[in-house]
Coordinates of C-alpha atoms in Angstrom, one line a residue:
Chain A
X1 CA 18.6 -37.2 -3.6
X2 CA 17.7 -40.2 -1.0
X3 CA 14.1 -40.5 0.3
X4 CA 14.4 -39.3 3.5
X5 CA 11.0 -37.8 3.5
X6 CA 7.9 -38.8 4.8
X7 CA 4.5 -37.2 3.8
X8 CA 1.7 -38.1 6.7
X9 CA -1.7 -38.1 5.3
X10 CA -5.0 -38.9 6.5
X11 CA -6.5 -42.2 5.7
X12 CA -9.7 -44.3 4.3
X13 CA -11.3 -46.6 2.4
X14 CA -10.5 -44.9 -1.4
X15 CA -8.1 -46.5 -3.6
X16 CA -4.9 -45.2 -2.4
X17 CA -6.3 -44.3 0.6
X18 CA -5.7 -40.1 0.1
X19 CA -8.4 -38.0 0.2
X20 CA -7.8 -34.7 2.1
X21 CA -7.4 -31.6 -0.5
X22 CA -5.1 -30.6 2.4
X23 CA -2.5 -33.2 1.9
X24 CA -3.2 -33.4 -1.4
X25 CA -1.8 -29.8 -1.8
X26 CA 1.5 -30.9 -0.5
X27 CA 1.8 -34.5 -2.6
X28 CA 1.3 -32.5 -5.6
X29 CA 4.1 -30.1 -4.3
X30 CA 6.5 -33.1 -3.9
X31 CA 5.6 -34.7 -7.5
X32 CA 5.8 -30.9 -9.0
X33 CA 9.0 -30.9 -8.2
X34 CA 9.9 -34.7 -8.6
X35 CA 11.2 -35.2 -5.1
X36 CA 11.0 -38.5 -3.7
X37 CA 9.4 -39.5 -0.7
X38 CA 7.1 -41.9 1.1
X39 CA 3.7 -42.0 2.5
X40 CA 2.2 -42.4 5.6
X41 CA -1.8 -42.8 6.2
X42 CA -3.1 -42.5 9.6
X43 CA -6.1 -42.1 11.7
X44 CA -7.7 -38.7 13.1
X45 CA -6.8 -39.6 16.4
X46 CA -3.0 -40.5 15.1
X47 CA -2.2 -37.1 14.2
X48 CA -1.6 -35.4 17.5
X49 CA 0.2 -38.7 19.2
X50 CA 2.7 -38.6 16.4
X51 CA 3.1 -34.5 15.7
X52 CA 4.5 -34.3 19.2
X53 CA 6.7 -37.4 18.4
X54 CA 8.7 -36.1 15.8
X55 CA 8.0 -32.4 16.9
X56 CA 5.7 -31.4 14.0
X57 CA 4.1 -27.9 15.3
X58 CA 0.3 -27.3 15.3
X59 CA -1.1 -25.3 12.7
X60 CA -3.5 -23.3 15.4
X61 CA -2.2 -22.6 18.5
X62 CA -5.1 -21.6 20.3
X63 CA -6.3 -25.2 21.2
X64 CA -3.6 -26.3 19.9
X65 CA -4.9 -28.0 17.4
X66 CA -2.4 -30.7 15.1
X67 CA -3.1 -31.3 11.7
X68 CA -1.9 -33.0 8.2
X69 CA -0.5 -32.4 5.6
X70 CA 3.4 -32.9 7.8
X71 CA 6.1 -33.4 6.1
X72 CA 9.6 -35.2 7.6
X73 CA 12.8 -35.4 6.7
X74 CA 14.4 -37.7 8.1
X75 CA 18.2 -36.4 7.4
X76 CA 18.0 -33.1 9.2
X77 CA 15.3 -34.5 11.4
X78 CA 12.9 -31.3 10.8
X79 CA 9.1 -31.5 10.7
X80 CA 7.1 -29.3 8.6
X81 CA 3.4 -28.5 9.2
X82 CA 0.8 -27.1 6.9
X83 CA 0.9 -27.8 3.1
X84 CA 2.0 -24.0 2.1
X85 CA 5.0 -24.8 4.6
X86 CA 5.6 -27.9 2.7
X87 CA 5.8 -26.0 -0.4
X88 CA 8.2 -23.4 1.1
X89 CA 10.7 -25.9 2.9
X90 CA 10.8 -28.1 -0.6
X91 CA 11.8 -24.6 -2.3
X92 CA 14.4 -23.5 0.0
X93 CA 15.8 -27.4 0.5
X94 CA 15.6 -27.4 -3.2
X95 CA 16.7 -24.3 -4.7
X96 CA 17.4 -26.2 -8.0
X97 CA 14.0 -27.7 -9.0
X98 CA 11.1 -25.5 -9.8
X99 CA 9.9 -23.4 -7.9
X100 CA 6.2 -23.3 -6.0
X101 CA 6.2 -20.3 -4.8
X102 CA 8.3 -17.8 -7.2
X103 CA 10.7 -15.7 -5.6
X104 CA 9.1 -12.5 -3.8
X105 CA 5.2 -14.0 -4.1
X106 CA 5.0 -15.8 -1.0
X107 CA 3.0 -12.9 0.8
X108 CA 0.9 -13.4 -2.1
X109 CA 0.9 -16.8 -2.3
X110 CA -0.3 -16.6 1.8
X111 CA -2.9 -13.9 0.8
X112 CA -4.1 -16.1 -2.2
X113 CA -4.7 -19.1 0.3
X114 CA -7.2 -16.9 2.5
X115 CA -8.3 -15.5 -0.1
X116 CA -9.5 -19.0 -1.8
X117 CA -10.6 -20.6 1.4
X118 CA -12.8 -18.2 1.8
X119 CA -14.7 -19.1 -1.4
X120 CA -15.3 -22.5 -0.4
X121 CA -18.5 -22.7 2.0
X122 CA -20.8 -23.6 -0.3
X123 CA -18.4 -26.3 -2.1
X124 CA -17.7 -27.6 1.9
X125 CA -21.8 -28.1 2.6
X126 CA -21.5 -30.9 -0.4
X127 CA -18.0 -32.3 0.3
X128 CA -18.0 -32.6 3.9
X129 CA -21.1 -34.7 4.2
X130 CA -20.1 -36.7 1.0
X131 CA -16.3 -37.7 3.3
X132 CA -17.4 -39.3 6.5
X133 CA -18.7 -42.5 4.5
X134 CA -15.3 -43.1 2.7
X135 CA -13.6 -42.5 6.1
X136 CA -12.5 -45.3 8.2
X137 CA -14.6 -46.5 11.3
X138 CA -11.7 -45.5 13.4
X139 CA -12.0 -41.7 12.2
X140 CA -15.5 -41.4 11.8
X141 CA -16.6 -40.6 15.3
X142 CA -14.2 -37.7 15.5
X143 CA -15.0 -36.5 11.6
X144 CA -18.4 -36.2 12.7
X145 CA -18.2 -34.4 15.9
X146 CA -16.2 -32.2 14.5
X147 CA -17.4 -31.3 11.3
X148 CA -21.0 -31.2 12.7
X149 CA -19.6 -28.4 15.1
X150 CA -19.3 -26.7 11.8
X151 CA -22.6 -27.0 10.9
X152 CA -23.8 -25.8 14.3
X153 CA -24.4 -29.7 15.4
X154 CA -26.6 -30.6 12.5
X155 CA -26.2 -33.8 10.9
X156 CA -23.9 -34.2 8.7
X157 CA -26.2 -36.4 6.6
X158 CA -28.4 -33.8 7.0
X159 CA -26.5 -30.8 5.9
X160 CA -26.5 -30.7 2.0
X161 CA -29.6 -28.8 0.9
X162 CA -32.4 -30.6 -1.1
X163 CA -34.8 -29.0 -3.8
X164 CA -34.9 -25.0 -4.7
X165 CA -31.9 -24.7 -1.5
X166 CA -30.0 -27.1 -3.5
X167 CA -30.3 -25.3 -6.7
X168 CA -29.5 -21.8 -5.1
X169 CA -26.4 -23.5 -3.1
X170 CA -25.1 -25.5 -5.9
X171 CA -24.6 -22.0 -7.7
X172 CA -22.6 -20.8 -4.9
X173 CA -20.2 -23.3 -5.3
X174 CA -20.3 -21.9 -8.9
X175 CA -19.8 -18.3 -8.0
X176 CA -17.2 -19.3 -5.4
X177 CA -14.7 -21.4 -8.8
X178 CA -16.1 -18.0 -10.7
X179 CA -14.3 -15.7 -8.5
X180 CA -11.5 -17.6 -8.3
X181 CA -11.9 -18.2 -12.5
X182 CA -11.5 -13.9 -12.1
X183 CA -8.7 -14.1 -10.7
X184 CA -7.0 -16.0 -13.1
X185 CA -8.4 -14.5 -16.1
X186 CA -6.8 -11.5 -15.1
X187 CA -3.8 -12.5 -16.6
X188 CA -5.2 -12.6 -19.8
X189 CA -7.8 -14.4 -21.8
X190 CA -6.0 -17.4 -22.6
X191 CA -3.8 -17.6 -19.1
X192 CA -4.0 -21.1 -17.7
X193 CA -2.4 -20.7 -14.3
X194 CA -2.2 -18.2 -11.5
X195 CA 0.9 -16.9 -12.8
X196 CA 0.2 -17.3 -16.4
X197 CA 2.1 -20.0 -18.1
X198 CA 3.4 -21.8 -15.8
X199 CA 2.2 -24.1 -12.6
X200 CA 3.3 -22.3 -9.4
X201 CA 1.7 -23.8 -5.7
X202 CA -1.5 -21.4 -6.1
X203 CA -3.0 -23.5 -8.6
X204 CA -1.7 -26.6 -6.5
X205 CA -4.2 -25.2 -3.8
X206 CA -7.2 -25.4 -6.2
X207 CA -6.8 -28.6 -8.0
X208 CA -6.1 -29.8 -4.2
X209 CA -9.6 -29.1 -3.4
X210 CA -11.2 -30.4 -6.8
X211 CA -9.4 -33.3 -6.5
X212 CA -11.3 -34.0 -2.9
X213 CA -14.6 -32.7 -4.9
X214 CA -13.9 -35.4 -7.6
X215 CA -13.2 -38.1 -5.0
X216 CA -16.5 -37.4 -2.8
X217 CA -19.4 -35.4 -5.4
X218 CA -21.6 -37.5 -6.9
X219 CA -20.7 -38.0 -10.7
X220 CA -23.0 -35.5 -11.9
X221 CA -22.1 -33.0 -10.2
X222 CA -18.3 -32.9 -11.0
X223 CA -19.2 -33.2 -14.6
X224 CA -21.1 -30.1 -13.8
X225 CA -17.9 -28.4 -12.6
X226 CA -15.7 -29.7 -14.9
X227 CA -18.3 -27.7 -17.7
X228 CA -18.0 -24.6 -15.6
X229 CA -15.4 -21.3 -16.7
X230 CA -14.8 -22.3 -20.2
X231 CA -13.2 -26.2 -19.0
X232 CA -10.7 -24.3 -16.8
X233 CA -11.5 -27.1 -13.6
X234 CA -11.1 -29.6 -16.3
X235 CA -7.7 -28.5 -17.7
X236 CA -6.1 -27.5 -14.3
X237 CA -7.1 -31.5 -13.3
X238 CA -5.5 -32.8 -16.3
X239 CA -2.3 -30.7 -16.3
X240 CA -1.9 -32.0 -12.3
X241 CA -3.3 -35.3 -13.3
X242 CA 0.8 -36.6 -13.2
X243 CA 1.2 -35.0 -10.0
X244 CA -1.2 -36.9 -8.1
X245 CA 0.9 -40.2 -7.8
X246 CA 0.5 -41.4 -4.3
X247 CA 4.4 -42.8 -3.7
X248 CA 3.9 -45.5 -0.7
Chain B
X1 CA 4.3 12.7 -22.1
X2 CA 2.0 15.4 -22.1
X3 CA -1.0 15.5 -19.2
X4 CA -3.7 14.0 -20.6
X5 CA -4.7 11.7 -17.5
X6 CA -7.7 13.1 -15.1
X7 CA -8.2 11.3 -12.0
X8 CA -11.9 11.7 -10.9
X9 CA -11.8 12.2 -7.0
X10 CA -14.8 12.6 -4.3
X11 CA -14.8 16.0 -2.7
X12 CA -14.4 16.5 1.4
X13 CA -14.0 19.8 3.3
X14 CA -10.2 18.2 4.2
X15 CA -7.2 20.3 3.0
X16 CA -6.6 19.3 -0.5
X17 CA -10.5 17.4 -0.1
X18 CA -8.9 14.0 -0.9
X19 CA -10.1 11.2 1.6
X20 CA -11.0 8.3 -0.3
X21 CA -9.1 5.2 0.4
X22 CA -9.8 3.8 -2.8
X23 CA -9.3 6.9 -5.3
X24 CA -6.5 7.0 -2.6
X25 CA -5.3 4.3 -4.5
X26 CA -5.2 5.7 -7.8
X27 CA -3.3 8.4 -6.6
X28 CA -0.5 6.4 -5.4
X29 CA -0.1 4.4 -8.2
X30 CA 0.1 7.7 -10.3
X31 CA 2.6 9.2 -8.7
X32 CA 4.6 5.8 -7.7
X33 CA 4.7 5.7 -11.7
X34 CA 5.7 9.6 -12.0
X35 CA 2.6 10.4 -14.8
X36 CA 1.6 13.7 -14.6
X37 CA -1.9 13.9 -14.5
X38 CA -4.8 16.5 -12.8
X39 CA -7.2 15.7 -10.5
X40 CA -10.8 16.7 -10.7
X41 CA -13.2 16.3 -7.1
X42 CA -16.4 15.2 -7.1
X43 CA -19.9 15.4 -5.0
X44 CA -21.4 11.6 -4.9
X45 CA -24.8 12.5 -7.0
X46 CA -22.0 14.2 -9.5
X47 CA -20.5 11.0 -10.0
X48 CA -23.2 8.7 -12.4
X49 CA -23.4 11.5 -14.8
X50 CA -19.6 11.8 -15.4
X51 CA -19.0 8.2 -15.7
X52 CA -21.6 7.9 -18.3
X53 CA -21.0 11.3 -20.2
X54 CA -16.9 10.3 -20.5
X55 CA -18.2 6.0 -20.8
X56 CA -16.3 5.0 -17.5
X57 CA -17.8 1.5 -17.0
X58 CA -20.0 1.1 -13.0
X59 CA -18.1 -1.5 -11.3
X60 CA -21.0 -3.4 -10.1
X61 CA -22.8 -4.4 -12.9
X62 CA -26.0 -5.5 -10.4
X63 CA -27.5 -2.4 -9.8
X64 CA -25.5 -0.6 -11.9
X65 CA -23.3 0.9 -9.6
X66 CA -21.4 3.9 -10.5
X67 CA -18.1 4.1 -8.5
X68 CA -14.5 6.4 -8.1
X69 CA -11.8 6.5 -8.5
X70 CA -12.3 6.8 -12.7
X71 CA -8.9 7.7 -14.7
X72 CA -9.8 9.3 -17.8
X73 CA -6.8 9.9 -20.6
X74 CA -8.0 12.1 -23.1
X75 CA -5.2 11.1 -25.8
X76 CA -6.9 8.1 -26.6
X77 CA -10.9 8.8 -25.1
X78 CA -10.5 5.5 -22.5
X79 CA -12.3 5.8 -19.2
X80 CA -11.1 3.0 -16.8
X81 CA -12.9 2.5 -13.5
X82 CA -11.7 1.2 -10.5
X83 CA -8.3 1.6 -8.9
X84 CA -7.0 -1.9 -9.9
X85 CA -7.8 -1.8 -12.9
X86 CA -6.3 2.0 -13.3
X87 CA -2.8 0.5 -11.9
X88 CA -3.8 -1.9 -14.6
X89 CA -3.7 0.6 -17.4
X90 CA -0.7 2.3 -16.2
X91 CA 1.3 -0.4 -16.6
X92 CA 0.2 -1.3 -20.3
X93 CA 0.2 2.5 -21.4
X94 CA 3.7 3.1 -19.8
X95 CA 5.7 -0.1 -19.8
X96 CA 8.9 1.7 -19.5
X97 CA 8.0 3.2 -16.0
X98 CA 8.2 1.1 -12.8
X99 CA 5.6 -1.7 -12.7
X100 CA 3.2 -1.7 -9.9
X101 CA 1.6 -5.4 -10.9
X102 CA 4.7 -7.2 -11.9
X103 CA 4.6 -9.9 -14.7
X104 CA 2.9 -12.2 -13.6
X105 CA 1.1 -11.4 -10.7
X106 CA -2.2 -9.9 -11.8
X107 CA -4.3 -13.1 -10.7
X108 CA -2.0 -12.9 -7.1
X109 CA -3.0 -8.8 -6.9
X110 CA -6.7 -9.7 -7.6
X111 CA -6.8 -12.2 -4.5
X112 CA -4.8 -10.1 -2.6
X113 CA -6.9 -7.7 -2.8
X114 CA -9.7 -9.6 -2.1
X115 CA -8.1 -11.3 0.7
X116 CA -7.3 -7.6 1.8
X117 CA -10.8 -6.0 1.7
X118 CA -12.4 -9.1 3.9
X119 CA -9.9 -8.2 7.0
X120 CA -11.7 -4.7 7.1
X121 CA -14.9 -4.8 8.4
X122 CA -13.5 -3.4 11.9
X123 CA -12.1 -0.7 10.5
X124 CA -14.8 0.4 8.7
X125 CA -16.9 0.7 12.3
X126 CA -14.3 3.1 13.2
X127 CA -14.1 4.8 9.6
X128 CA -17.0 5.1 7.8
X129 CA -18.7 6.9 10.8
X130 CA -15.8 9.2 10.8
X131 CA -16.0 10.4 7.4
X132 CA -19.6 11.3 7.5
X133 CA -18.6 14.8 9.1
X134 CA -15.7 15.6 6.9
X135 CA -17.9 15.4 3.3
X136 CA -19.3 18.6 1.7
X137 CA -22.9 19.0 2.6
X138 CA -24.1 17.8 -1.0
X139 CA -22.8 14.7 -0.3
X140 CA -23.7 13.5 3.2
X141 CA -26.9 12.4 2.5
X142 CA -26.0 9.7 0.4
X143 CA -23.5 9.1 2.1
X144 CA -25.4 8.5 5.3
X145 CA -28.1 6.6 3.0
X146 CA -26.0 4.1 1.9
X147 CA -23.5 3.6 5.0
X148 CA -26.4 3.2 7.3
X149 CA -27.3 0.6 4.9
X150 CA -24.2 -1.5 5.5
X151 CA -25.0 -1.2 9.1
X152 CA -28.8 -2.6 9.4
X153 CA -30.0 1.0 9.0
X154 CA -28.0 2.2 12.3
X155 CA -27.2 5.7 12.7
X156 CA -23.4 6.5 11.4
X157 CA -23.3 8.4 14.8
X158 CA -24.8 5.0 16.7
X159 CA -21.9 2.7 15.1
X160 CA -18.9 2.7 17.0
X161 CA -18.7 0.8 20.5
X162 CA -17.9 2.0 23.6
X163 CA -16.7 0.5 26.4
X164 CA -15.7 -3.3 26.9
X165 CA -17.3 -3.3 23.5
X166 CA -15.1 -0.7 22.0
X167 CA -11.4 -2.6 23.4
X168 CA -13.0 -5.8 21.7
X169 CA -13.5 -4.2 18.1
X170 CA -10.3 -2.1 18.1
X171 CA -8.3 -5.7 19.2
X172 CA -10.3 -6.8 15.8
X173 CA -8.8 -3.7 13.6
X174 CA -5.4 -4.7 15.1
X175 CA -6.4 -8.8 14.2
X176 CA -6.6 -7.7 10.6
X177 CA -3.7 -5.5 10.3
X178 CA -1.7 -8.7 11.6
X179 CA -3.1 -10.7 8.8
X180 CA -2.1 -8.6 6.5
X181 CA 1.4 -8.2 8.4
X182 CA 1.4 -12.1 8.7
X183 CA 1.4 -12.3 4.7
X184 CA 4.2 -10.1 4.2
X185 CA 6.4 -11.5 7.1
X186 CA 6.5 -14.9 5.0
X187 CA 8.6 -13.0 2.8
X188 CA 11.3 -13.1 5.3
X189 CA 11.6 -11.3 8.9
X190 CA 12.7 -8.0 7.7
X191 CA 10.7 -7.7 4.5
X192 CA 9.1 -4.5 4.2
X193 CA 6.7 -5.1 1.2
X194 CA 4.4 -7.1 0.0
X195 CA 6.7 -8.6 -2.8
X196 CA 9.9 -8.1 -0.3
X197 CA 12.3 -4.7 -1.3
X198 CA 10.7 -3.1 -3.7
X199 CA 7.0 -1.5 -3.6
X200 CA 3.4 -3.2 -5.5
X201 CA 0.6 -2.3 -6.1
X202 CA -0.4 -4.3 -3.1
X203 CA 1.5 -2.1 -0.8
X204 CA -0.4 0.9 -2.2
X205 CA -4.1 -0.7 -1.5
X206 CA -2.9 -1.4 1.9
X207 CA -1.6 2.0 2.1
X208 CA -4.9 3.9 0.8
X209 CA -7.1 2.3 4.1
X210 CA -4.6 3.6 5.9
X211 CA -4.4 6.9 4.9
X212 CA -8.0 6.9 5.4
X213 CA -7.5 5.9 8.7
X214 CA -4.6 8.4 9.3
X215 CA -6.8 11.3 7.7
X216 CA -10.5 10.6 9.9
X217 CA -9.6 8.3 12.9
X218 CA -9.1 10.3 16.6
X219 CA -5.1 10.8 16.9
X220 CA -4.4 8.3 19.6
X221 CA -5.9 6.0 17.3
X222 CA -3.9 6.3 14.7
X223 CA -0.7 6.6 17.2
X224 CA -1.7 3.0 18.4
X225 CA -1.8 2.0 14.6
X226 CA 1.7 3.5 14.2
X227 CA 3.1 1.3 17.4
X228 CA 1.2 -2.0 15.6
X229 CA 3.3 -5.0 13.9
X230 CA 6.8 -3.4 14.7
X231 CA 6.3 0.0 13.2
X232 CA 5.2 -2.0 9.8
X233 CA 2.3 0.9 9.0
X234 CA 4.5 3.8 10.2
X235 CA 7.3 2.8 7.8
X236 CA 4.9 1.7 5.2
X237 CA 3.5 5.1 5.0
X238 CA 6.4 6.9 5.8
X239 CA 8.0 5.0 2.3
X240 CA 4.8 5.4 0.5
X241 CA 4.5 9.6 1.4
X242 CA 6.0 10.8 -1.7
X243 CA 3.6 9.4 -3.7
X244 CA 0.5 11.3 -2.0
X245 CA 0.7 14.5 -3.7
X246 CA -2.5 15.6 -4.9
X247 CA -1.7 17.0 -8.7
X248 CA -4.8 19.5 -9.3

């Protein structure tokens, strides 16, 4: 195997420079199943210049709006958009490493994703505010206008809650890791993963979104989480941890 | 096997009185296993008292909330509540019959399920209303009570739109059938299940909502369903029919 492929990812001022859960999810894909590549860290306003130079597809096509995580590959010149893609073109290109998704999930590995974003708004009020100061200054303007838009045009320094709305929010993030902490222990007591015993790219979308609320919370409060559902955050975190090496 | 299984139904003036999507469920799963079992039908206020007389857990504990469809098997005196759970219990109790939660996936059925449930709000405009005239008398109060509820105390009668109002919601019932018709057309362009050729227990919750639609909604709505997705419901419940007889 060359390294013909290149991983785009967002960038800033963080060690390493990646921060985005979203490309996160597809470097841990690529170190899961050990195949090389290369980064490549640009600006907000990058992404859309350079999707349509290589022909990487939007991931919403009412707008259209271009994202990251893409992936390239350089030797059958194909550009792959949206981590869960990622995952699904590094199975099929590589049909002899482990799998992500396990053959006949990937409607459930689609229906876990919704499923899991939709268990996140809380955990967003604290990590979205928390990311436009590690940004760069060349992203921030567009971060902000269009997070904020999220946040019906508040500030974003002014969206985390303060006092008892803190209190009462903070334990929404809590429910939202509990629900998802149900889900898992449905496999049993003891089950570590999403499929049981072994790491498959549903458990690759949750450690991708701790890994941004490790990088942005303030300490405290991801040693709160990593207390939370018997250590399960904890564990997930440091069965990934080799997966997170950002290859350059 | 001998028939020790009841399934604990709700009642309806229907032809064989089943209607509920989610004892609907239940059903499916019995029959997609081939366990004989007898089904016993319900009024709502009838419903508390049997699940504490035979100790069938409520599945919200917040309240507590007493809820069908309960499978009670007599050989061993074990109530399980909720139809999940009941496909569950099949599986453990008779491992030698065709699994409907394959090894595995329990944690991928959970979310699925969740992921399910939050594309049905617009169906439920068109649904819930609809059922209020097909329950026994005993039960419409409630039923009205606690419907109305979910609606800001509107009148069942006042709940579906008309007009302009009435294309707009219907467009959403057809949105969140293609979600659910997005996650299975990941498994490839022909795949007709949620785990690709052979059926899940995901396949049968899908199935139960729309047999509830099939059973209540006005005839050209449910023809317009059947013409949705490239005939994915019509096949899905022409597959699935079989496994709707109701074993009294």
């Amino acid at each position: 195997m060359s390294s013909t492929l290149t991983l785009y990812d967002i960038a800033s001022t963080v060690p390493g420079q990646a921060w985005s859960p979203n490309t996160a999810k597809a470097r841990y894909a690529l170190n899961f199943k050990g195949v090389p590549h290369k980064t490549v860290f640009l600006e907000y306003l990058e992404i859309e210049p350079l999707c349509k130079k290589i022909g990487a597809k939007p991931t919403s096509e009412t707008a259209p709006h271009y994202t990251l995580p893409v992936l390239y590959d350089s030797s059958t010149d194909t550009a792959v958009s949206d981590s869960i893609e990622i995952a699904r073109y590094l199975d099929a290109t590589y049909p002899d490493l482990p799998r992500l998704i396990p053959a006949g999930t990937a409607a459930l590995h689609y229906a876990f994703t919704d499923a899991h974003v939709a268990t996140l708004d809380a955990f967003c009020v604290y990590a979205l505010p928390a990311t436009l100061p590690i940004l760069n200054v060349a992203s921030q303007d567009y971060f902000r206008r269009t997070r904020e838009a999220m946040f019906g045009d508040q500030r974003l320094e002014d969206v985390p809650p303060t006092g008892d709305a803190d209190v009462v929010m903070w334990n929404q993030v809590k429910d939202g890791l509990g629900q998802v902490d149900g889900w898992i222990s449905k496999n049993g007591a003891d089950s570590k993963y999403v499929m049981g015993d072994t790491i498959c790219y549903a458990d690759i979308v949750v450690a991708g979104w701790l890994r941004w609320a490790r990088l942005v919370l303030a300490k405290e409060r991801w040693e709160d989480i990593l207390t939370w559902h018997s250590g399960r955050w904890a564990n997930l975190m440091k069965d990934l941890e080799k997966y997170e090496t950002i290859r350059v």
